[in-house]
Amino acid sequence: MFRKIDKLKESELEKMYNKFIALLNASSAYKLSKDEKAAIDEALEESKQGKFFTHEEVMEEARGKYPNLKFK
């Protein structure tokens, strides 16, 4: 992460700095919206029903769709 930060242009670094400061100065924890809560609940229910993909399946599909990207 530090290497990525070091490589940022000054304008990009300033934007990120302001975001970091805002995050650190936040007076309360982030509260999920109703839509976010509903999406999480839906995903958890589908997971319980076995409706999910393994990491390997997702990576295989991503490599097929985006062969020019380097995945770790």
PDB file of C-alpha atoms in Angstrom:
ATOM      1  CA  MET A   1       0.000   0.000   0.000  1.00  0.00           C
ATOM      2  CA  PHE A   2       2.803   2.383   0.843  1.00  0.00           C
ATOM      3  CA  ARG A   3       4.425   1.769  -2.550  1.00  0.00           C
ATOM      4  CA  LYS A   4       1.177   2.612  -4.309  1.00  0.00           C
ATOM      5  CA  ILE A   5       0.822   5.792  -2.273  1.00  0.00           C
ATOM      6  CA  ASP A   6       4.417   6.764  -3.070  1.00  0.00           C
ATOM      7  CA  LYS A   7       3.702   6.429  -6.804  1.00  0.00           C
ATOM      8  CA  LEU A   8       0.651   8.725  -6.787  1.00  0.00           C
ATOM      9  CA  LYS A   9       0.802  12.056  -8.583  1.00  0.00           C
ATOM     10  CA  GLU A  10       0.506  15.077  -6.332  1.00  0.00           C
ATOM     11  CA  SER A  11      -3.116  15.753  -7.325  1.00  0.00           C
ATOM     12  CA  GLU A  12      -4.081  12.107  -6.692  1.00  0.00           C
ATOM     13  CA  LEU A  13      -2.251  12.106  -3.379  1.00  0.00           C
ATOM     14  CA  GLU A  14      -4.110  15.226  -2.275  1.00  0.00           C
ATOM     15  CA  LYS A  15      -7.480  13.619  -3.084  1.00  0.00           C
ATOM     16  CA  MET A  16      -6.562  10.473  -1.156  1.00  0.00           C
ATOM     17  CA  TYR A  17      -5.191  12.481   1.761  1.00  0.00           C
ATOM     18  CA  ASN A  18      -8.481  14.344   2.090  1.00  0.00           C
ATOM     19  CA  LYS A  19     -10.410  11.059   2.027  1.00  0.00           C
ATOM     20  CA  PHE A  20      -8.145   9.525   4.683  1.00  0.00           C
ATOM     21  CA  ILE A  21      -8.506  12.562   6.927  1.00  0.00           C
ATOM     22  CA  ALA A  22     -12.297  12.538   6.544  1.00  0.00           C
ATOM     23  CA  LEU A  23     -12.358   8.849   7.424  1.00  0.00           C
ATOM     24  CA  LEU A  24     -10.145   9.313  10.480  1.00  0.00           C
ATOM     25  CA  ASN A  25     -12.184  12.289  11.673  1.00  0.00           C
ATOM     26  CA  ALA A  26     -15.553  10.611  11.251  1.00  0.00           C
ATOM     27  CA  SER A  27     -17.454  10.943  14.501  1.00  0.00           C
ATOM     28  CA  SER A  28     -19.584   7.852  14.021  1.00  0.00           C
ATOM     29  CA  ALA A  29     -19.426   4.483  12.338  1.00  0.00           C
ATOM     30  CA  TYR A  30     -20.800   4.117   8.824  1.00  0.00           C
ATOM     31  CA  LYS A  31     -24.453   3.113   8.849  1.00  0.00           C
ATOM     32  CA  LEU A  32     -25.757   0.836   6.147  1.00  0.00           C
ATOM     33  CA  SER A  33     -28.719   1.979   4.080  1.00  0.00           C
ATOM     34  CA  LYS A  34     -31.862  -0.160   3.847  1.00  0.00           C
ATOM     35  CA  ASP A  35     -30.811  -1.240   0.348  1.00  0.00           C
ATOM     36  CA  GLU A  36     -27.335  -2.227   1.551  1.00  0.00           C
ATOM     37  CA  LYS A  37     -28.788  -4.227   4.445  1.00  0.00           C
ATOM     38  CA  ALA A  38     -31.250  -5.943   2.096  1.00  0.00           C
ATOM     39  CA  ALA A  39     -28.461  -6.833  -0.346  1.00  0.00           C
ATOM     40  CA  ILE A  40     -26.338  -8.312   2.451  1.00  0.00           C
ATOM     41  CA  ASP A  41     -29.274 -10.296   3.830  1.00  0.00           C
ATOM     42  CA  GLU A  42     -30.055 -11.620   0.348  1.00  0.00           C
ATOM     43  CA  ALA A  43     -26.434 -12.650  -0.214  1.00  0.00           C
ATOM     44  CA  LEU A  44     -26.273 -14.410   3.159  1.00  0.00           C
ATOM     45  CA  GLU A  45     -29.483 -16.310   2.429  1.00  0.00           C
ATOM     46  CA  GLU A  46     -28.219 -17.390  -0.993  1.00  0.00           C
ATOM     47  CA  SER A  47     -24.968 -18.512   0.605  1.00  0.00           C
ATOM     48  CA  LYS A  48     -26.900 -20.682   3.073  1.00  0.00           C
ATOM     49  CA  GLN A  49     -28.687 -22.253   0.093  1.00  0.00           C
ATOM     50  CA  GLY A  50     -25.362 -23.099  -1.560  1.00  0.00           C
ATOM     51  CA  LYS A  51     -25.752 -20.419  -4.225  1.00  0.00           C
ATOM     52  CA  PHE A  52     -22.233 -19.059  -4.361  1.00  0.00           C
ATOM     53  CA  PHE A  53     -19.013 -19.264  -6.361  1.00  0.00           C
ATOM     54  CA  THR A  54     -15.632 -20.318  -5.031  1.00  0.00           C
ATOM     55  CA  HIS A  55     -12.642 -18.010  -5.280  1.00  0.00           C
ATOM     56  CA  GLU A  56     -11.170 -20.328  -7.893  1.00  0.00           C
ATOM     57  CA  GLU A  57     -14.335 -20.154 -10.034  1.00  0.00           C
ATOM     58  CA  VAL A  58     -14.381 -16.370  -9.916  1.00  0.00           C
ATOM     59  CA  MET A  59     -10.690 -16.121 -10.772  1.00  0.00           C
ATOM     60  CA  GLU A  60     -11.062 -18.554 -13.675  1.00  0.00           C
ATOM     61  CA  GLU A  61     -13.932 -16.523 -15.129  1.00  0.00           C
ATOM     62  CA  ALA A  62     -12.073 -13.231 -14.625  1.00  0.00           C
ATOM     63  CA  ARG A  63      -8.949 -14.581 -16.333  1.00  0.00           C
ATOM     64  CA  GLY A  64     -11.098 -15.718 -19.264  1.00  0.00           C
ATOM     65  CA  LYS A  65     -12.857 -12.360 -19.590  1.00  0.00           C
ATOM     66  CA  TYR A  66      -9.765 -10.220 -19.016  1.00  0.00           C
ATOM     67  CA  PRO A  67      -6.746 -12.136 -20.368  1.00  0.00           C
ATOM     68  CA  ASN A  68      -4.558  -9.003 -20.480  1.00  0.00           C
ATOM     69  CA  LEU A  69      -4.826  -8.361 -16.743  1.00  0.00           C
ATOM     70  CA  LYS A  70      -2.357  -9.932 -14.353  1.00  0.00           C
ATOM     71  CA  PHE A  71      -4.065 -11.678 -11.457  1.00  0.00           C
ATOM     72  CA  LYS A  72      -2.205 -12.821  -8.361  1.00  0.00           C
TER      73      LYS A  72
END
